[in-house]
Short mmCIF file of C-alpha atoms in Angstrom, two decimals:
data_model
loop_
_atom_site.label_atom_id
_atom_site.label_comp_id
_atom_site.label_asym_id
_atom_site.label_seq_id
_atom_site.Cartn_x
_atom_site.Cartn_y
_atom_site.Cartn_z
CA MET A 1 24.32 -18.21 -1.87
CA ARG A 2 27.25 -18.22 0.60
CA ALA A 3 29.36 -16.06 -1.72
CA SER A 4 26.57 -13.49 -1.83
CA ARG A 5 26.34 -13.56 1.98
CA LEU A 6 30.10 -13.07 2.36
CA LEU A 7 29.92 -10.08 0.06
CA SER A 8 27.00 -8.65 2.04
CA LEU A 9 28.94 -9.11 5.29
CA LEU A 10 31.97 -7.35 3.82
CA LEU A 11 29.88 -4.45 2.57
CA LEU A 12 28.10 -4.09 5.90
CA LEU A 13 31.44 -3.67 7.64
CA GLN A 14 32.57 -1.28 4.91
CA THR A 15 29.53 0.99 5.15
CA ARG A 16 28.76 0.82 8.90
CA GLY A 17 32.13 0.31 10.53
CA ARG A 18 32.36 -1.85 13.64
CA MET A 19 29.51 -4.35 14.10
CA THR A 20 29.05 -7.14 16.62
CA ALA A 21 28.43 -10.76 15.60
CA PRO A 22 24.78 -10.64 16.79
CA GLU A 23 24.21 -7.44 14.79
CA LEU A 24 25.65 -9.04 11.66
CA ALA A 25 23.63 -12.21 12.25
CA GLN A 26 20.43 -10.17 12.48
CA GLU A 27 21.18 -8.24 9.27
CA LEU A 28 22.13 -11.37 7.32
CA GLU A 29 19.36 -13.52 8.85
CA VAL A 30 21.78 -16.25 9.91
CA SER A 31 23.07 -17.63 13.23
CA VAL A 32 25.93 -16.05 15.18
CA ARG A 33 27.93 -19.24 14.62
CA THR A 34 27.54 -18.75 10.84
CA VAL A 35 28.88 -15.19 11.21
CA TYR A 36 31.97 -16.54 13.00
CA ARG A 37 32.61 -18.98 10.15
CA ASP A 38 32.04 -16.32 7.48
CA VAL A 39 34.45 -13.88 9.14
CA GLU A 40 37.10 -16.62 9.25
CA SER A 41 36.53 -17.25 5.54
CA LEU A 42 36.94 -13.55 4.70
CA SER A 43 40.12 -13.38 6.74
CA ALA A 44 41.49 -16.50 5.03
CA ALA A 45 40.74 -14.89 1.66
CA GLY A 46 42.94 -11.91 2.54
CA VAL A 47 40.28 -9.42 3.68
CA PRO A 48 41.75 -7.41 6.59
CA VAL A 49 38.92 -7.97 9.09
CA TYR A 50 39.73 -8.11 12.79
CA ALA A 51 37.84 -8.38 16.07
CA ASP A 52 37.93 -6.19 19.16
CA ARG A 53 37.27 -8.06 22.39
CA GLY A 54 35.07 -6.90 25.25
CA PRO A 55 31.56 -5.44 25.69
CA ALA A 56 32.24 -2.61 23.21
CA GLY A 57 33.98 -4.89 20.74
CA GLY A 58 33.01 -6.20 17.36
CA TYR A 59 34.31 -6.83 13.87
CA GLN A 60 35.70 -4.12 11.62
CA LEU A 61 37.92 -3.67 8.59
CA LEU A 62 41.46 -2.38 8.74
CA GLY A 63 41.35 1.38 8.19
CA GLY A 64 41.15 2.45 4.55
CA PHE A 65 40.19 -0.95 3.12
CA ARG A 66 37.48 -0.76 0.49
CA THR A 67 36.12 -3.11 -2.13
CA LYS A 68 34.58 -2.13 -5.45
CA LEU A 69 32.90 -5.53 -5.80
CA THR A 70 29.32 -4.38 -5.28
CA GLY A 71 27.57 -6.20 -8.15
CA LEU A 72 23.81 -6.16 -7.68
CA THR A 73 21.91 -9.34 -8.50
CA GLY A 74 18.88 -9.18 -10.77
CA ASP A 75 16.45 -9.64 -7.87
CA GLU A 76 18.18 -6.90 -5.86
CA ALA A 77 18.06 -4.43 -8.74
CA GLU A 78 14.37 -5.14 -9.32
CA SER A 79 13.56 -4.62 -5.63
CA LEU A 80 15.65 -1.44 -5.45
CA PHE A 81 13.81 0.27 -8.29
CA ALA A 82 10.31 -0.98 -7.45
CA GLY A 83 9.65 2.19 -5.45
CA ILE A 84 7.70 0.50 -2.64
CA PRO A 85 8.05 0.68 1.16
CA ASP A 86 10.15 -1.88 3.01
CA ASP A 87 7.12 -3.64 4.54
CA ALA A 88 5.46 -3.90 1.15
CA ALA A 89 8.67 -5.39 -0.29
CA ALA A 90 8.64 -7.94 2.52
CA GLU A 91 5.06 -8.96 1.61
CA LEU A 92 6.24 -9.57 -1.95
CA GLY A 93 9.06 -11.77 -0.69
CA LEU A 94 11.70 -9.14 -1.56
CA GLY A 95 12.57 -7.94 1.94
CA SER A 96 16.01 -9.53 2.22
CA VAL A 97 17.08 -8.72 -1.35
CA LEU A 98 15.97 -5.10 -0.93
CA ALA A 99 18.08 -4.78 2.22
CA ALA A 100 21.08 -6.34 0.44
CA ALA A 101 20.64 -4.01 -2.55
CA GLN A 102 20.58 -0.95 -0.29
CA VAL A 103 23.80 -2.04 1.43
CA LYS A 104 25.53 -2.60 -1.91
CA LEU A 105 24.37 0.74 -3.24
CA LEU A 106 25.64 2.54 -0.13
CA ALA A 107 28.98 0.78 -0.44
CA ALA A 108 29.37 1.95 -4.05
CA LEU A 109 28.76 5.61 -3.18
CA PRO A 110 31.58 7.99 -2.31
CA PRO A 111 31.71 8.93 1.41
CA GLU A 112 29.93 12.29 1.04
CA LEU A 113 27.02 10.79 -0.91
CA ARG A 114 26.84 7.78 1.40
CA SER A 115 26.50 10.14 4.35
CA ARG A 116 23.75 12.04 2.54
CA ALA A 117 21.88 8.81 1.75
CA GLY A 118 22.05 7.85 5.42
CA ARG A 119 20.62 11.22 6.47
CA ILE A 120 17.74 10.83 3.99
CA ARG A 121 16.84 7.45 5.50
CA GLU A 122 16.97 8.98 8.99
CA ARG A 123 14.77 11.96 8.08
CA PHE A 124 12.18 10.68 5.58
CA HIS A 125 9.79 7.77 5.97
CA LEU A 126 6.90 6.69 3.74
CA ASP A 127 3.81 5.38 5.57
CA ALA A 128 1.53 4.45 2.68
CA PRO A 129 -1.76 3.28 4.26
CA ASN A 130 -4.63 5.63 5.14
CA TRP A 131 -5.39 6.56 8.72
CA PHE A 132 -7.79 4.27 10.58
CA ARG A 133 -7.37 1.46 8.07
CA GLU A 134 -5.51 -1.77 8.70
CA VAL A 135 -3.02 -2.79 6.04
CA GLU A 136 -4.20 -5.82 4.07
CA ARG A 137 -1.83 -8.76 4.09
CA PRO A 138 -3.22 -10.93 1.28
CA GLU A 139 -2.55 -14.64 1.57
CA HIS A 140 -1.70 -15.11 -2.11
CA LEU A 141 0.39 -11.98 -2.73
CA ALA A 142 3.83 -13.66 -2.85
CA ALA A 143 2.62 -16.34 -5.29
CA LEU A 144 1.00 -13.68 -7.44
CA ALA A 145 4.23 -11.65 -7.45
CA GLU A 146 6.08 -14.76 -8.64
CA ALA A 147 3.60 -15.14 -11.48
CA VAL A 148 4.04 -11.48 -12.46
CA TRP A 149 7.84 -11.84 -12.60
CA ASN A 150 7.68 -15.10 -14.57
CA GLN A 151 4.76 -14.18 -16.91
CA GLN A 152 2.95 -17.22 -15.59
CA LEU A 153 -0.79 -17.88 -15.85
CA VAL A 154 -2.76 -18.18 -12.62
CA GLU A 155 -6.17 -19.64 -11.92
CA VAL A 156 -7.97 -17.78 -9.14
CA ARG A 157 -11.20 -18.05 -7.23
CA TYR A 158 -12.25 -14.43 -6.76
CA GLU A 159 -15.00 -12.89 -4.65
CA PRO A 160 -16.24 -9.60 -6.15
CA TRP A 161 -17.85 -7.10 -3.82
CA GLY A 162 -21.46 -8.09 -3.15
CA ARG A 163 -21.47 -10.96 -5.65
CA ASP A 164 -20.82 -14.70 -5.74
CA GLU A 165 -17.34 -16.11 -6.21
CA VAL A 166 -16.09 -16.60 -9.76
CA THR A 167 -13.18 -18.57 -11.23
CA ARG A 168 -10.85 -16.83 -13.66
CA VAL A 169 -7.64 -17.62 -15.51
CA LEU A 170 -5.51 -14.47 -15.41
CA GLU A 171 -2.43 -13.15 -17.13
CA PRO A 172 -0.99 -11.04 -14.27
CA TYR A 173 0.80 -7.98 -15.69
CA GLY A 174 1.60 -6.00 -12.56
CA LEU A 175 0.88 -5.26 -8.91
CA VAL A 176 -0.21 -1.89 -7.52
CA PHE A 177 0.02 -0.86 -3.84
CA LYS A 178 -2.73 1.73 -3.23
CA THR A 179 -3.06 3.20 0.29
CA GLY A 180 -2.29 -0.11 1.97
CA VAL A 181 -4.28 -2.28 -0.47
CA TRP A 182 -2.79 -4.49 -3.19
CA TYR A 183 -4.34 -4.77 -6.65
CA VAL A 184 -3.27 -6.87 -9.62
CA ALA A 185 -3.61 -5.60 -13.18
CA ALA A 186 -4.37 -8.67 -15.26
CA ARG A 187 -5.73 -9.70 -18.62
CA ALA A 188 -8.64 -12.15 -18.71
CA ASP A 189 -10.41 -13.21 -21.91
CA GLY A 190 -8.43 -10.60 -23.83
CA ASN A 191 -9.47 -7.67 -21.61
CA PHE A 192 -7.47 -5.85 -18.93
CA ARG A 193 -9.07 -5.58 -15.48
CA SER A 194 -7.98 -4.81 -11.92
CA TYR A 195 -8.56 -7.24 -9.06
CA ARG A 196 -8.16 -6.63 -5.34
CA VAL A 197 -5.63 -9.22 -4.20
CA GLY A 198 -7.25 -9.53 -0.77
CA ARG A 199 -10.42 -10.85 -2.45
CA ILE A 200 -8.61 -13.77 -4.10
CA ARG A 201 -9.79 -16.79 -2.09
CA ALA A 202 -7.67 -19.42 -3.86
CA LEU A 203 -4.81 -19.28 -6.36
CA THR A 204 -3.09 -21.93 -8.46
CA LEU A 205 0.07 -21.27 -10.46
CA ARG A 206 -0.24 -22.86 -13.87
CA PRO A 207 2.77 -24.08 -15.86
CA ASP A 208 1.75 -22.07 -18.93
CA ARG A 209 3.52 -18.79 -19.75
CA PHE A 210 1.95 -15.84 -21.54
CA GLU A 211 3.38 -13.18 -23.84
CA ARG A 212 3.01 -9.64 -22.52
CA VAL A 213 1.53 -6.96 -24.74
CA ALA A 214 4.67 -5.11 -25.80
CA ASP A 215 3.44 -1.57 -25.16
CA PHE A 216 1.65 -2.20 -21.85
CA ASP A 217 2.43 0.60 -19.37
CA LEU A 218 1.40 -0.28 -15.82
CA ALA A 219 1.39 3.30 -14.49
CA ALA A 220 -0.64 4.61 -17.44
CA TYR A 221 -3.08 1.70 -17.22
CA TRP A 222 -3.62 2.23 -13.49
CA ALA A 223 -4.19 5.99 -13.87
CA SER A 224 -6.77 5.36 -16.61
CA TRP A 225 -8.48 2.54 -14.70
CA ALA A 226 -8.64 4.57 -11.46
CA GLU A 227 -10.23 7.53 -13.25
CA ASP A 228 -12.70 5.18 -14.94
CA TYR A 229 -13.50 3.54 -11.62
CA ARG A 230 -14.25 6.88 -9.97
CA ALA A 231 -16.53 7.83 -12.87
CA ARG A 232 -18.42 4.53 -12.60
CA LEU A 233 -18.58 4.66 -8.82
CA PHE A 234 -19.97 8.19 -8.52
CA HIS A 235 -22.64 8.24 -11.21
CA SER A 236 -25.03 10.60 -9.41
CA GLU A 237 -24.94 13.90 -7.51
CA ALA A 238 -26.49 15.52 -4.47
CA VAL A 239 -26.94 19.22 -3.69
CA VAL A 240 -26.16 19.87 -0.02
CA ARG A 241 -25.61 22.65 2.51
CA LEU A 242 -22.54 22.35 4.71
CA SER A 243 -21.50 24.12 7.89
CA PRO A 244 -17.87 25.31 8.30
CA LEU A 245 -17.16 22.15 10.33
CA ALA A 246 -18.66 19.89 7.64
CA ARG A 247 -16.51 21.54 4.97
CA ASP A 248 -13.40 20.69 6.97
CA LEU A 249 -14.56 17.08 7.41
CA VAL A 250 -15.37 16.36 3.76
CA PRO A 251 -11.83 15.18 2.79
CA TYR A 252 -11.76 12.79 5.77
CA TYR A 253 -15.31 11.47 5.58
CA LEU A 254 -15.89 11.46 1.80
CA GLY A 255 -12.41 11.40 0.27
CA PRO A 256 -10.48 13.47 -2.30
CA HIS A 257 -13.08 13.16 -5.09
CA ALA A 258 -15.74 14.85 -2.96
CA ALA A 259 -13.23 17.38 -1.63
CA ARG A 260 -12.41 18.43 -5.21
CA ALA A 261 -16.12 18.70 -6.06
CA LEU A 262 -16.65 20.87 -2.98
CA ARG A 263 -13.86 23.24 -4.03
CA GLU A 264 -15.23 23.49 -7.56
CA THR A 265 -18.97 23.88 -6.81
CA ALA A 266 -19.25 25.60 -3.43
CA GLY A 267 -21.09 28.93 -3.51
CA PRO A 268 -20.37 31.90 -1.27
CA PRO A 269 -20.97 31.31 2.47
CA ASP A 270 -24.12 32.72 4.09
CA GLU A 271 -24.13 34.82 7.26
CA HIS A 272 -23.53 31.65 9.36
CA GLY A 273 -20.72 30.34 7.16
CA TRP A 274 -22.79 27.60 5.48
CA VAL A 275 -22.22 26.93 1.77
CA ARG A 276 -24.23 25.18 -0.94
CA ALA A 277 -22.33 22.62 -3.07
CA THR A 278 -22.85 19.63 -5.39
CA LEU A 279 -21.19 16.41 -4.27
CA PRO A 280 -20.83 13.08 -6.16
CA ILE A 281 -22.66 10.05 -4.73
CA GLU A 282 -22.93 6.36 -5.60
CA THR A 283 -26.59 5.72 -4.70
CA PRO A 284 -29.09 7.39 -2.35
CA THR A 285 -28.75 4.50 0.10
CA HIS A 286 -24.97 4.75 0.19
CA ALA A 287 -25.12 8.56 0.41
CA ARG A 288 -27.49 8.37 3.38
CA MET A 289 -24.89 6.38 5.35
CA GLU A 290 -22.08 8.73 4.34
CA PHE A 291 -23.97 11.97 5.01
CA PHE A 292 -25.31 10.83 8.38
CA ARG A 293 -21.74 10.95 9.69
CA PHE A 294 -21.94 14.75 9.55
CA GLY A 295 -24.90 14.92 11.93
CA PRO A 296 -26.59 18.35 11.94
CA ASP A 297 -23.73 19.93 9.96
CA LEU A 298 -24.93 18.75 6.54
CA GLU A 299 -28.38 19.22 4.97
CA VAL A 300 -29.44 17.42 1.78
CA LEU A 301 -31.43 19.65 -0.61
CA GLU A 302 -31.59 17.47 -3.73
CA PRO A 303 -32.49 14.92 -5.01
CA VAL A 304 -35.85 14.70 -3.28
CA GLU A 305 -35.51 10.92 -2.92
CA LEU A 306 -32.34 11.29 -0.86
CA ARG A 307 -33.73 14.16 1.25
CA GLU A 308 -36.81 12.08 2.13
CA LEU A 309 -34.57 9.13 2.96
CA MET A 310 -32.54 11.33 5.33
CA VAL A 311 -35.77 12.58 6.99
CA ARG A 312 -37.08 9.04 7.52
CA SER A 313 -33.75 7.86 8.87
CA ALA A 314 -33.52 10.81 11.27
CA ALA A 315 -37.02 10.02 12.54
CA GLU A 316 -36.08 6.36 13.05
CA VAL A 317 -32.96 7.32 15.00
CA THR A 318 -35.01 9.69 17.17
CA ARG A 319 -37.58 6.98 17.83
CA LEU A 320 -34.83 4.46 18.63
CA TYR A 321 -33.38 6.67 21.34
CA ALA A 322 -36.80 7.76 22.63
CA ASP A 323 -38.04 4.18 23.02
CA GLY A 324 -34.71 2.52 23.88
CA PRO A 325 -33.28 1.07 27.13
CA ALA A 326 -32.62 4.49 28.68
CA ALA A 327 -36.28 5.51 28.31
CA GLU A 328 -37.45 2.20 29.83
CA ALA A 329 -35.11 2.62 32.80
CA THR A 330 -36.49 6.11 33.44
CA ALA A 331 -40.07 4.81 33.31
CA GLU A 332 -39.29 2.21 36.00
#
């Protein structure tokens, strides 16, 4: 562990130039006193590291010194190629190894490519979660990640949406980070399913290992499952009229599936800019809640059941405001 830290310290000085002891301590997640000892050890081993005194001082390597000893550990290589944001890596317990892998990779690059990599990090940032949604931080994510790496069985108590908790023994094959939400692709009773990690209420790592299906492809599985899920979720349709404002709001209120349906089914606009389109819905009850967000900018035409539900709901809202506290205050 200390040898790895000494190498990380050396590579930090090699890639970033002069750094103070507190800066090195923060990067390496150790105390300043430990940095002092590590620098002494590097110097004793023949590494030309020296200190500048004063407020602008710090440690740096003698000009021109470079090491080719950049060897990535297995954990660092896995974290580097996982393709997930830094905060997501931290939730998996890979934050420190990802940072170390990035430093080692930068140290191995020639100066011109290292400069380019630094500019990329300064100019591009991935913010995965959707707007107006808090990122889930599941309690059992790190343990589940360990089980995925080690092909280890887990016993979970899981709470499906709108149903009672169930207990399952899972073979966890992979984790997926979807717009700020973690899912685990797992096999249970011989069938592959996806589980939302935030709905796992309890998890126990079992000592048993499982053999992975040799040709399992996580990306292909997820794409197929997501398409299947959308098809199962939106198993009905509604014919609606939308104002120009409502058309602009569809992607934000109803999501990409409805936005695609709008593009594909919308007729020509009338003299006021309204269009007729067919949108996917889950159930009339769910659609009523979704469509009410548009106010007077969306009119349901079909099915009749949903239109009547919208009419009744509008009447109830009108009655609520007519008979509510404001009306009573006026009467007094």
